[in-house]
Amino acid sequence: MKLQWAGAGARLLLLATSSLEGVNAMGKYMLEAMNSERVSGYGPVDKPSWVPTFFDESPPYNGHRISREGWTVTCSSEESDDYACQNVIDGSNTTSWRSRPVGDGSKGGHSITVDLGNHYSVSALVILPPIDIDTTGTDGLITHHEVWVSSDNKNWQGPVAYGMWPNTNRQRMSAFEPTSARYVKLTTNNAEAGESSWVGISELNLYATLYTIPRDDPTKLGLWGPTIDFPVVPVAGAQEASGNIVLWSSWASDQFHSTPGGQTAMARWNPFTNEVSKRIVTNTQHDMFCPGISIDGTGMMVVTGGNDASQTSLYDAGKDEWIKGTEMHLRRGYQASTTLADGRVFVIGGSWAGGSNVAKDGEVYDPATGNWTMLPGAKAKPMLTDDMEGPWRADNHGWLFGWKQNSVFQAGPSKAMNWYYVDGEGRVEGAGSRLDDDDSMSGNAVMFDAVKGKILTMGGSPDYDKSWATSNAHVITLPDEPGQKPDVQPAGTGGQQNNGTMHSERVFHTSVVLPDGKVFITGGQTFGVAFNEENVQLVPELYDPETNTFTQLAQNNVIRVYHSISILLPDGRVLNGGGGLCGNCSANHYDAQIFTPPYLLTKSGDLRPRPAITTPDKKLLRGGDTIQVGRTLKFRTNRRIASASLVRLCTTTHTVNTDQRRVPLVLRRRVPVLGRYHVTIPNDPGVVIPGYWMLFVMDENGTPSVAKTIMITSNENGKKTIGASDDEETQYSSWRSRFQIELAK
């Protein structure tokens, strides 16, 4: 039938043409079409022999590889015709582009620009280094880099991502918020970083989402970006008094299992210069994965246990130096620690390491002697959860808060709360329960107002793994005297939901207290499974204690679940990063994102003008660089301010951030001089735990300054300072701003 029909068609065509050749040709084409033998095409098809794989890192969330048909690439230089720029999109990983070395026609570093031909919602860049690069060296590898996007190849936005990739010849990725762009540019200046002066790329791919994320009214929702790429998966982190952030993984940059022990892969990031550096810490013989972390009363970071479960490492941020400390009495992993009113560090729990058949009762570290003292009366049993996996999970990640008279309040994650004491052999007293809340493992707790003793708790799940998360949230108000039962109320009852919960169920999420007292909450899962990236939460929330409400903020496009962290930066932004650290698995995140809260933004998304703490009077710079609790602090600002607060430097891993707390300050203006103010540090070191604190001032719009970092000390006993002098010269000769941070504009 087909042939007969085709023949009839050919006779009709014969009537319509006088060319026999044309008849035969048209008949052939028609016949091929009828037999499905003719295929329409649009030119070359992008069918590369190599495409990115994500067996050892998380793929771009909801990302689709953009077909490279019609792309144009331009490079800053080419070593030779054999290493042409076009090789990065030729579909073969056996060819590559190589730049000329810096100084040989490649002044100012290297770059490659891609013209996509059309606009896409670009969300990630992936490169494969040349496969013939020596894997034992760094020649040709792109490490320090920046990613920029543009609509017209003239006005560039970004960098949307920057940082330092690991120096391996595996594929490297920068994932960032979906951004409409036609042009994408990758720049690097390895030579300035002391690395290879030439670079190469075998294959380059870009990913896009099928959607954009609205950036409506940043004054209400905030903004995400940029992304900072790190040479490690950052599952633990801490602030330094300088403003730098120190981050680490485990013995390797991307995995913790099968540890040989004795080392930790670490990165350091300067949020003011954007510089990222790396190192391997070996001198303390400590794999610092799954540790307890606290900053003691001298300002030293104390890292305990983990993979090397009895070790203690001390970090002197001022010298950027790691120091081997005295071993703990018990082997611990997943423990929590907190700094006491007298500057010592209390630790409890940690049955992940050292055997769950050994009760991981409390012990205390004294920075004055460098020794640990066991507290057999500070029993871990009262704080155990009823985890379905048994005791090795039940004492993990305690919510601990140093409080008055050298006491410790344990707010969770067990449904039972407790008071711990460190005098003598230690002891513990029950403190009731969080209303009808269940065990809330891998939930969060943060002291957002230490003057009033207020703690926000949120989320978690009854069991560590394979358990449904909760949206429960509570405000705990501690009593003036330790040992009394705290007041517990549902949080979030002032909003439309009016039911004492967050908007979303969360486990493995993170939270940060902001200078204005609000609490930023982000990430997590509705069903908690470690190293799994399903059932994720991408819309953060903001708790406002003044209105007792939770408000949803701007959505992001990078998953942050198990092994993620959040840290408040000195400029009032939030670093949110990490996730994974499981070796060859698709949950590894070698990066972090910046979230800019609403209080820093205009409706157009630009930064608001900030108030600034200006250089103090010269007479205030005489003497030491500390101030004691109960003393009064004078400073100047560049314009009128409305409030001030202290936020303690934080340390965080595995949903635990026991160091962070906020102290609102009563602000007094030194009339009649404009811009001169003074505040009095609360008079109890149980409220203002000794150590480094960030001093923020806020204007009438709630916009915070860049912080000044100061050291606050207690007296020897960790008690109130009696008879604090009001004499001006006595008060202020002991204080000066430790680090002068220029106003971010």
XYZ file of C-alpha atoms in Angstrom:
745
model
C 0.000 0.000 0.000
C 2.809 2.411 0.776
C 4.464 1.839 -2.570
C 1.190 2.271 -4.432
C 0.488 5.505 -2.544
C 4.007 6.742 -3.230
C 3.602 5.899 -6.890
C 0.416 7.902 -7.070
C 2.185 10.781 -5.420
C 4.988 10.542 -7.976
C 2.470 10.706 -10.893
C 0.960 13.849 -9.396
C 4.415 15.362 -9.113
C 5.118 14.449 -12.706
C 2.158 16.567 -13.767
C 3.515 19.517 -11.765
C 7.056 19.544 -13.247
C 8.780 19.296 -16.595
C 12.080 17.966 -15.190
C 12.444 14.198 -15.037
C 15.437 14.587 -12.706
C 13.314 16.744 -10.394
C 10.541 14.183 -10.486
C 12.887 11.393 -9.515
C 14.476 13.481 -6.750
C 11.196 14.609 -5.241
C 9.864 11.130 -5.448
C 12.944 9.833 -3.624
C 12.579 12.424 -0.856
C 8.881 11.670 -0.477
C 9.532 7.961 -0.392
C 12.236 8.388 2.299
C 9.890 10.577 4.320
C 7.077 8.059 4.119
C 9.472 5.339 5.291
C 10.686 7.529 8.229
C 14.126 7.593 6.675
C 14.537 11.388 6.576
C 15.518 13.119 9.852
C 15.322 16.868 10.354
C 18.288 18.498 12.067
C 19.440 21.871 13.333
C 23.148 21.515 12.813
C 25.784 19.971 15.093
C 24.505 18.156 18.169
C 26.366 18.306 21.513
C 27.054 14.638 22.189
C 30.317 14.714 24.148
C 32.309 11.604 24.924
C 32.644 12.942 28.488
C 30.037 14.660 30.649
C 30.299 15.669 34.326
C 29.603 12.985 36.899
C 28.800 13.653 40.536
C 29.871 10.543 42.378
C 31.996 12.562 44.823
C 30.100 15.849 45.114
C 26.498 17.015 45.144
C 25.188 17.884 41.667
C 23.705 21.326 40.952
C 20.257 21.241 42.540
C 17.630 20.811 39.796
C 20.360 21.692 37.298
C 20.360 20.688 33.637
C 23.495 20.681 31.508
C 23.220 23.396 28.873
C 23.784 22.049 25.372
C 26.938 23.636 23.975
C 25.673 24.015 20.411
C 26.280 27.546 19.257
C 28.604 28.451 22.117
C 31.556 30.744 21.549
C 34.518 30.661 23.903
C 37.275 33.249 24.255
C 40.443 32.757 26.294
C 42.955 35.274 27.573
C 45.779 33.348 25.868
C 46.621 30.020 24.207
C 49.877 28.129 24.557
C 49.653 26.882 20.946
C 47.203 25.737 18.286
C 47.329 22.266 19.828
C 45.926 23.711 23.051
C 43.306 26.017 21.578
C 40.541 27.627 23.619
C 37.888 25.808 21.569
C 39.071 22.474 22.977
C 37.118 23.078 26.196
C 33.828 22.496 24.342
C 34.918 19.997 21.656
C 33.332 17.098 23.529
C 36.567 15.200 24.174
C 38.447 14.975 27.430
C 41.647 14.006 25.574
C 42.103 17.554 24.264
C 42.527 20.683 26.354
C 43.101 24.417 26.424
C 46.328 25.615 27.985
C 47.169 29.223 28.698
C 50.560 30.792 28.321
C 52.336 31.288 31.663
C 51.816 34.565 33.468
C 54.530 36.937 32.284
C 54.523 35.426 28.800
C 51.734 37.507 27.312
C 49.316 36.624 30.124
C 49.714 39.517 32.493
C 47.142 39.760 35.262
C 46.115 36.127 35.326
C 43.961 34.003 33.035
C 40.323 33.962 31.976
C 37.882 32.136 29.759
C 34.568 33.658 28.666
C 31.633 31.672 27.323
C 28.932 33.212 25.113
C 25.934 30.906 25.466
C 24.143 32.523 22.545
C 20.960 32.892 24.606
C 20.004 33.766 28.151
C 19.727 30.941 30.668
C 19.089 30.715 34.400
C 22.684 29.651 34.995
C 23.360 27.846 38.299
C 26.737 26.081 38.095
C 30.050 25.845 36.255
C 31.945 22.549 36.031
C 35.459 22.111 34.658
C 37.609 19.058 34.080
C 41.361 19.693 34.324
C 43.541 18.202 31.559
C 43.860 14.483 32.184
C 47.569 14.530 31.323
C 48.430 16.895 34.202
C 50.792 15.427 36.774
C 48.477 14.342 39.607
C 51.248 14.711 42.172
C 51.764 18.425 41.450
C 49.684 21.529 40.845
C 50.949 22.600 37.419
C 48.032 23.694 35.289
C 45.384 23.159 37.954
C 42.958 26.013 38.577
C 42.676 26.503 42.334
C 41.964 30.169 43.242
C 39.179 31.383 40.972
C 36.186 33.650 40.447
C 32.997 33.142 38.406
C 31.236 36.144 36.841
C 28.027 36.437 34.785
C 26.747 39.068 32.363
C 23.886 39.794 29.980
C 25.909 41.897 27.529
C 29.588 40.969 27.986
C 30.188 44.464 29.378
C 28.461 44.770 32.745
C 29.578 41.862 34.891
C 27.759 40.668 37.992
C 29.631 39.032 40.800
C 31.670 37.219 41.488
C 28.722 34.873 41.956
C 31.220 32.288 43.191
C 34.865 32.426 44.238
C 37.376 30.647 46.390
C 39.811 27.778 46.202
C 39.208 24.399 44.609
C 41.125 21.330 45.850
C 44.377 20.739 43.959
C 43.292 17.471 42.348
C 42.714 16.725 38.692
C 39.139 15.592 39.267
C 36.319 17.767 37.991
C 35.706 20.957 39.983
C 32.393 22.776 40.381
C 31.075 26.157 41.479
C 27.339 26.112 42.240
C 25.531 29.403 42.777
C 22.072 30.922 42.857
C 20.238 30.671 39.491
C 21.062 33.881 37.635
C 19.831 35.024 34.227
C 22.896 35.407 32.002
C 24.194 34.933 28.455
C 27.886 35.234 29.292
C 29.865 33.389 31.961
C 33.492 34.162 32.769
C 35.947 32.126 34.834
C 39.025 34.013 36.032
C 42.067 32.850 37.962
C 45.349 34.277 39.124
C 47.127 31.246 40.493
C 50.541 32.872 40.191
C 49.623 35.508 42.775
C 48.657 32.666 45.118
C 52.051 31.058 44.627
C 50.691 28.258 42.459
C 50.956 27.293 38.801
C 51.545 30.251 36.477
C 49.663 28.562 33.637
C 46.287 26.821 33.699
C 44.434 24.299 31.607
C 40.916 22.993 31.090
C 39.957 19.826 29.238
C 36.168 20.279 29.315
C 33.883 23.075 30.505
C 30.166 22.708 31.141
C 27.472 25.001 32.499
C 24.242 24.107 34.256
C 20.951 25.974 34.445
C 17.616 25.553 36.180
C 14.232 25.601 34.481
C 13.157 28.283 36.924
C 14.310 31.500 38.478
C 14.015 32.374 42.160
C 12.203 35.692 42.678
C 14.125 38.344 44.576
C 11.070 40.229 45.786
C 11.590 42.964 48.362
C 14.971 42.086 49.899
C 14.046 44.305 52.873
C 11.681 41.512 53.921
C 13.258 38.366 52.484
C 17.025 38.970 52.317
C 19.327 37.728 49.535
C 21.531 34.660 48.927
C 24.996 34.758 47.367
C 27.811 34.651 46.586
C 29.163 31.100 46.935
C 32.611 30.514 48.430
C 34.379 27.370 47.231
C 36.654 25.614 49.723
C 39.344 22.944 49.375
C 37.574 20.915 52.091
C 34.008 19.957 52.932
C 33.435 22.365 55.859
C 31.624 20.388 58.552
C 33.126 22.314 61.473
C 33.963 25.964 61.841
C 34.731 28.792 64.203
C 35.277 32.528 64.277
C 38.561 34.194 65.049
C 38.817 37.543 66.793
C 40.368 38.927 63.596
C 37.155 38.179 61.702
C 38.670 35.209 59.859
C 36.726 31.951 59.724
C 38.556 28.660 60.275
C 36.911 25.558 58.763
C 37.817 21.890 58.699
C 36.686 18.432 57.628
C 38.506 15.310 58.836
C 41.768 13.542 57.990
C 40.883 14.061 54.319
C 39.132 16.916 52.556
C 36.111 14.827 51.614
C 35.818 11.865 53.992
C 36.076 10.808 57.630
C 35.906 7.015 57.514
C 38.952 4.719 57.599
C 40.906 7.477 59.293
C 44.629 6.879 59.739
C 44.401 9.439 62.564
C 46.743 12.225 63.454
C 45.745 14.957 61.005
C 42.977 17.332 59.943
C 42.388 19.072 56.604
C 41.613 22.738 57.234
C 40.764 25.925 55.331
C 40.779 29.551 56.412
C 38.662 32.325 54.897
C 38.997 36.089 55.265
C 35.530 37.624 54.711
C 37.018 41.088 54.145
C 39.593 40.200 51.480
C 37.828 37.033 50.183
C 41.110 35.140 50.527
C 40.910 31.358 51.004
C 43.886 29.314 52.176
C 44.441 25.695 53.219
C 46.639 23.541 55.393
C 46.943 20.061 56.905
C 47.209 20.159 60.713
C 49.486 17.359 61.938
C 51.362 18.684 64.958
C 48.543 17.888 67.423
C 48.125 14.299 66.101
C 44.371 14.852 66.076
C 41.693 14.002 63.497
C 39.194 16.648 64.618
C 36.077 15.163 62.998
C 32.927 15.041 65.172
C 34.467 16.995 68.064
C 33.296 19.178 70.877
C 34.344 22.806 70.333
C 34.379 25.795 72.692
C 36.294 29.053 73.022
C 37.569 29.229 76.606
C 37.801 32.304 78.802
C 41.278 33.169 77.496
C 40.041 33.257 73.891
C 41.671 29.929 72.998
C 39.603 27.472 70.935
C 39.417 24.057 72.615
C 38.683 21.143 70.246
C 38.064 17.781 71.879
C 37.744 14.199 70.730
C 36.078 12.962 67.553
C 37.905 10.515 65.302
C 40.943 10.736 67.605
C 38.640 10.410 70.535
C 40.693 11.396 73.576
C 42.796 14.149 72.026
C 42.554 17.874 72.752
C 43.767 20.522 70.304
C 44.045 24.215 71.139
C 43.947 26.915 68.460
C 45.603 30.268 69.071
C 43.927 32.415 66.418
C 46.214 35.390 67.030
C 49.235 33.309 66.054
C 47.317 31.008 63.665
C 48.872 28.167 65.621
C 47.582 24.744 66.713
C 48.836 23.442 70.067
C 48.584 19.913 71.435
C 46.550 19.844 74.643
C 46.163 17.363 77.479
C 44.060 14.309 76.667
C 40.581 13.939 78.169
C 39.914 11.211 80.691
C 37.287 9.608 78.428
C 37.221 8.948 74.693
C 34.430 10.979 73.104
C 32.825 11.704 69.732
C 29.627 13.711 69.070
C 29.968 15.246 72.530
C 29.047 18.847 73.351
C 30.977 21.349 75.428
C 30.337 24.816 76.829
C 32.393 27.544 78.482
C 31.713 28.268 82.140
C 31.433 31.599 83.915
C 35.038 31.314 85.125
C 36.383 30.502 81.637
C 36.800 26.751 82.075
C 35.223 24.303 79.583
C 32.680 21.615 80.541
C 32.186 18.582 78.290
C 29.687 15.705 78.492
C 28.442 12.864 76.289
C 30.091 11.491 73.191
C 29.337 7.774 73.011
C 29.920 7.766 69.255
C 33.567 7.061 70.136
C 35.139 5.035 72.888
C 32.293 2.585 73.406
C 28.673 3.260 74.395
C 28.978 0.855 77.337
C 31.039 3.518 79.146
C 28.954 6.318 80.611
C 30.308 9.562 79.141
C 29.897 11.635 82.295
C 31.160 15.200 82.568
C 34.674 16.532 82.902
C 36.091 20.045 82.925
C 39.122 21.673 81.316
C 41.024 24.438 83.097
C 43.009 26.730 80.764
C 45.067 27.958 83.717
C 46.578 24.518 84.286
C 45.889 22.898 80.919
C 44.430 19.856 82.701
C 41.155 17.924 82.661
C 39.306 16.976 85.868
C 36.745 14.166 85.885
C 33.322 14.942 87.410
C 31.849 11.536 88.325
C 28.747 13.173 89.805
C 27.887 14.961 86.549
C 26.089 11.928 85.157
C 25.235 11.688 81.452
C 22.314 9.313 82.060
C 19.695 12.017 82.814
C 20.302 13.653 79.402
C 19.945 10.489 77.304
C 17.358 10.302 74.544
C 15.354 7.176 73.770
C 17.030 6.661 70.390
C 16.031 3.555 68.479
C 19.735 2.824 67.796
C 20.569 2.692 71.471
C 23.065 4.346 73.849
C 25.735 5.252 71.278
C 23.322 7.826 69.836
C 21.518 8.844 73.009
C 24.025 11.294 74.536
C 25.011 13.080 71.305
C 25.017 16.823 70.513
C 23.832 18.223 73.841
C 22.284 21.699 74.007
C 24.506 23.166 76.719
C 24.606 26.717 78.090
C 27.054 28.025 80.674
C 25.082 30.020 83.235
C 25.425 31.797 86.544
C 27.565 30.497 89.425
C 29.457 28.150 87.096
C 26.345 26.112 86.377
C 25.423 24.537 83.045
C 21.872 24.322 81.729
C 21.159 21.389 79.410
C 18.128 22.311 77.290
C 18.041 19.187 75.085
C 17.975 17.371 72.754
C 16.426 14.975 75.269
C 12.910 15.938 76.279
C 14.246 16.075 79.837
C 16.207 19.215 80.771
C 18.879 19.289 83.484
C 21.158 21.504 85.579
C 24.829 20.476 85.808
C 27.307 21.718 88.410
C 31.101 21.502 88.342
C 31.962 22.067 91.997
C 33.629 19.132 93.793
C 32.923 15.899 91.941
C 30.092 17.500 89.985
C 26.363 16.833 90.198
C 23.152 17.016 88.207
C 19.559 18.052 88.977
C 16.455 17.644 86.846
C 14.941 20.829 85.361
C 11.658 19.509 83.992
C 10.676 19.032 80.367
C 10.030 21.205 77.304
C 6.250 20.985 77.710
C 5.063 18.036 75.578
C 8.043 18.106 73.199
C 9.628 14.755 72.302
C 13.349 14.037 72.073
C 14.717 16.406 69.420
C 18.058 15.022 68.270
C 19.924 17.213 65.754
C 17.649 20.136 66.491
C 18.921 23.607 67.385
C 19.080 25.821 70.471
C 20.404 29.374 70.737
C 20.517 31.936 73.565
C 19.188 35.043 71.827
C 18.939 37.209 74.978
C 21.378 36.236 77.719
C 20.374 39.131 79.968
C 16.879 37.661 80.284
C 18.154 34.083 80.030
C 16.090 33.352 76.913
C 16.824 30.330 74.723
C 15.047 29.418 71.475
C 14.843 25.681 70.687
C 13.596 24.444 67.325
C 13.170 21.261 65.338
C 14.959 17.939 65.626
C 13.668 14.375 65.555
C 13.125 11.563 68.092
C 15.934 9.461 66.616
C 19.289 10.350 65.105
C 18.672 8.672 61.753
C 15.637 7.691 59.674
C 13.207 9.706 61.722
C 10.562 12.336 60.984
C 11.477 15.883 61.915
C 9.386 18.230 63.991
C 8.546 21.921 63.615
C 8.214 22.371 67.388
C 9.742 25.528 68.828
C 10.002 26.774 72.411
C 11.317 29.744 74.322
C 13.014 28.729 77.575
C 13.581 31.456 80.164
C 16.251 30.575 82.711
C 15.786 31.616 86.343
C 18.186 33.945 88.127
C 19.208 31.156 90.478
C 20.470 27.879 88.973
C 18.566 24.809 90.077
C 15.118 26.290 89.741
C 12.843 25.113 86.952
C 12.887 27.387 83.915
C 9.796 28.810 82.270
C 8.979 27.120 78.946
C 6.552 28.576 76.400
C 5.737 27.710 72.769
C 7.520 29.950 70.255
C 5.709 31.362 67.257
C 2.304 31.901 68.839
C 2.186 35.529 67.660
C 1.964 34.707 63.952
C -0.834 33.658 61.672
C -0.077 30.023 62.302
C -0.425 30.760 66.041
C 0.430 27.194 67.008
C 3.882 27.352 68.543
C 5.769 25.907 65.582
C 8.040 26.942 62.755
C 6.654 27.001 59.228
C 8.614 23.846 58.359
C 9.699 20.611 59.981
C 13.503 20.529 60.225
C 16.292 18.222 61.332
C 20.021 18.699 60.555
C 19.336 22.423 60.136
C 21.404 25.309 61.509
C 20.655 28.629 63.199
C 22.380 31.908 64.044
C 21.442 34.716 66.425
C 21.695 38.101 64.692
C 22.819 41.376 66.315
C 19.214 42.604 66.591
C 18.112 39.507 68.527
C 16.313 37.748 65.693
C 17.275 34.141 64.945
C 18.035 32.973 61.399
C 17.160 29.304 60.716
C 18.037 27.495 57.500
C 18.324 24.113 55.796
C 17.413 20.700 57.116
C 15.175 17.807 56.107
C 11.627 16.758 56.925
C 12.810 13.134 57.251
C 16.342 12.901 58.570
C 18.714 10.525 56.807
C 22.436 11.183 57.046
C 24.197 11.732 53.697
C 20.857 11.872 51.920
C 19.549 14.895 50.001
C 15.834 14.194 49.728
C 12.984 15.884 51.601
C 15.073 19.045 51.924
C 14.087 22.488 53.176
C 15.289 25.373 50.998
C 13.242 28.225 52.501
C 14.820 29.695 55.662
C 12.936 31.320 58.513
C 13.501 34.248 60.857
C 12.285 34.200 64.451
C 11.399 37.609 65.894
C 11.217 37.532 69.716
C 9.484 40.913 69.819
C 6.449 39.607 67.909
C 7.003 35.908 68.741
C 6.670 35.034 65.051
C 8.458 32.983 62.408
C 8.733 34.596 58.961
C 9.812 32.815 55.788
C 12.740 34.331 53.897
C 14.269 34.090 50.416
C 14.663 30.554 49.065
C 18.124 29.320 48.144
C 19.166 26.647 45.656
C 21.911 24.730 47.473
C 21.045 21.836 49.787
C 22.312 22.122 53.373
C 21.458 19.132 55.547
C 23.652 16.666 57.479
C 27.095 18.094 58.336
C 26.214 21.690 57.468
C 27.112 24.776 59.520
C 26.126 28.445 59.920
C 28.251 31.268 61.365
C 27.479 34.953 61.985
C 30.042 37.188 60.274
C 31.412 40.444 61.713
C 29.539 42.424 59.056
C 26.155 41.005 60.108
C 25.836 38.527 57.240
C 25.628 34.735 57.689
C 27.913 32.028 56.292
C 25.952 28.834 55.562
C 27.887 25.881 54.169
C 29.017 22.298 54.141
C 27.170 19.022 53.972
C 28.338 15.504 53.176
C 31.963 14.512 53.900
C 31.171 10.953 52.915
C 33.970 10.312 50.406
C 32.794 9.016 47.066
C 29.168 9.996 47.491
C 26.902 12.610 45.911
C 26.227 14.573 49.116
C 29.575 16.393 49.407
C 29.509 20.209 49.375
C 32.908 21.904 49.139
C 31.369 25.320 49.553
C 29.329 27.802 51.554
C 26.963 30.641 50.704
C 26.511 34.094 52.119
C 23.038 35.125 53.266
C 22.478 38.863 53.593
C 19.638 39.475 56.090
C 16.875 42.010 55.350
C 18.266 44.566 57.807
C 21.213 45.238 55.462
C 19.262 45.751 52.228
C 17.198 48.305 50.329
C 14.222 47.352 48.171
C 16.481 47.345 45.119
C 18.813 44.849 46.787
C 21.623 47.336 47.412
C 23.388 47.578 50.756
C 22.014 50.176 53.147
C 24.351 52.792 54.575
C 25.711 51.505 57.878
C 26.513 53.151 61.145
C 30.144 52.728 62.129
C 32.015 52.465 65.413
C 34.823 54.937 64.859
C 38.273 54.828 66.451
C 37.938 55.434 70.203
C 39.516 58.392 71.987
C 43.287 58.071 72.359
C 42.970 57.936 76.118
C 40.863 54.805 75.750
C 43.714 53.055 73.988
C 46.054 53.193 76.965
C 46.510 50.003 78.946
C 45.365 46.508 77.977
C 42.932 45.276 75.370
C 40.291 43.714 77.634
C 37.330 44.851 79.688
C 35.897 43.114 82.729
C 32.245 42.308 83.330
C 30.439 45.109 85.104
C 32.630 47.813 83.531
C 31.440 50.633 81.303
C 32.564 51.054 77.728
C 32.738 54.330 75.781
C 32.843 54.612 72.009
C 32.065 56.964 69.163
C 29.906 56.421 66.084
C 29.731 58.242 62.774
C 26.008 58.996 63.252
C 23.103 58.510 65.601
C 22.411 54.946 66.691
C 19.418 53.350 68.385
C 20.725 50.149 69.999
C 23.782 48.025 70.683
C 24.534 44.393 71.453
C 27.295 41.887 72.069
C 27.427 38.548 70.229
C 29.981 35.982 71.356
C 32.246 34.393 68.762
C 30.901 30.985 67.849
C 32.126 27.451 67.229
C 29.907 24.966 65.431
C 29.562 21.451 64.059
C 26.770 18.860 63.785
C 23.936 21.345 64.629
C 25.713 22.338 67.874
C 26.765 25.953 68.490
C 27.007 26.285 72.259
C 29.343 29.303 72.167
C 27.013 31.709 70.405
C 24.853 33.950 72.568
C 23.672 37.551 72.421
C 23.704 40.223 75.117
C 21.545 43.311 74.432
C 23.131 46.451 75.875
C 21.477 49.492 77.438
C 22.676 52.373 75.292
C 23.311 55.774 76.837
C 24.201 58.888 74.881
C 26.837 61.202 76.269
C 24.906 64.443 75.898
C 25.493 66.918 74.391
C 28.210 65.450 72.167
C 26.758 63.805 69.051
C 28.130 60.349 68.280
C 29.449 59.624 71.784
C 27.848 56.718 73.647
C 28.524 54.389 76.522
C 27.260 50.977 77.590
C 27.775 48.965 80.749
C 28.712 45.298 80.395
C 26.298 43.180 82.480
C 27.803 42.344 85.825
C 27.619 38.536 85.783
C 30.090 36.331 83.859
C 27.411 33.643 83.734
C 25.545 35.992 81.405
C 28.569 37.454 79.622
C 30.704 34.320 79.369
C 34.384 35.388 79.240
C 36.067 35.359 75.853
C 35.894 37.271 72.593
C 32.720 39.155 71.716
C 31.581 41.223 68.738
C 30.222 44.678 69.578
C 27.495 45.822 67.162
C 25.593 49.100 67.043
C 22.330 49.493 65.099
C 20.700 52.608 63.651
C 16.992 53.471 63.800
C 16.353 51.137 60.825
C 17.982 48.225 62.625
C 20.974 48.218 60.248
C 24.047 46.930 62.116
C 27.586 48.236 61.980
C 30.569 46.120 61.183
C 31.505 44.699 64.582
C 34.449 45.602 66.756
C 35.870 42.566 68.554
C 36.742 42.890 72.245
C 37.886 40.524 74.980
C 35.664 40.358 78.063
C 37.007 38.775 81.239
C 35.445 37.573 84.481
C 36.979 37.650 87.918
C 38.745 34.543 89.202
C 35.627 32.919 90.652
C 33.263 33.442 87.765
C 30.989 35.528 89.985
C 29.627 39.039 89.732
C 32.164 41.839 89.869
C 31.484 43.670 93.104
C 31.847 47.431 93.260
C 32.725 48.068 89.606
C 34.282 51.529 89.447
C 32.570 54.352 87.599
C 35.752 56.411 87.432
C 36.229 57.228 83.749
C 39.985 56.794 83.623
C 39.825 53.480 85.491
C 36.998 52.185 83.318
C 38.410 52.959 79.931
C 42.163 52.571 80.286
C 41.602 48.807 80.232
C 39.826 48.732 76.949
C 40.626 49.298 73.333
C 39.243 47.953 70.087
C 41.313 44.863 69.312
C 40.796 44.953 65.614
C 39.850 47.954 63.471
C 37.529 46.793 60.717
C 36.759 49.339 58.028
C 33.139 50.087 57.257
C 31.834 47.830 54.487
C 30.329 49.991 51.778
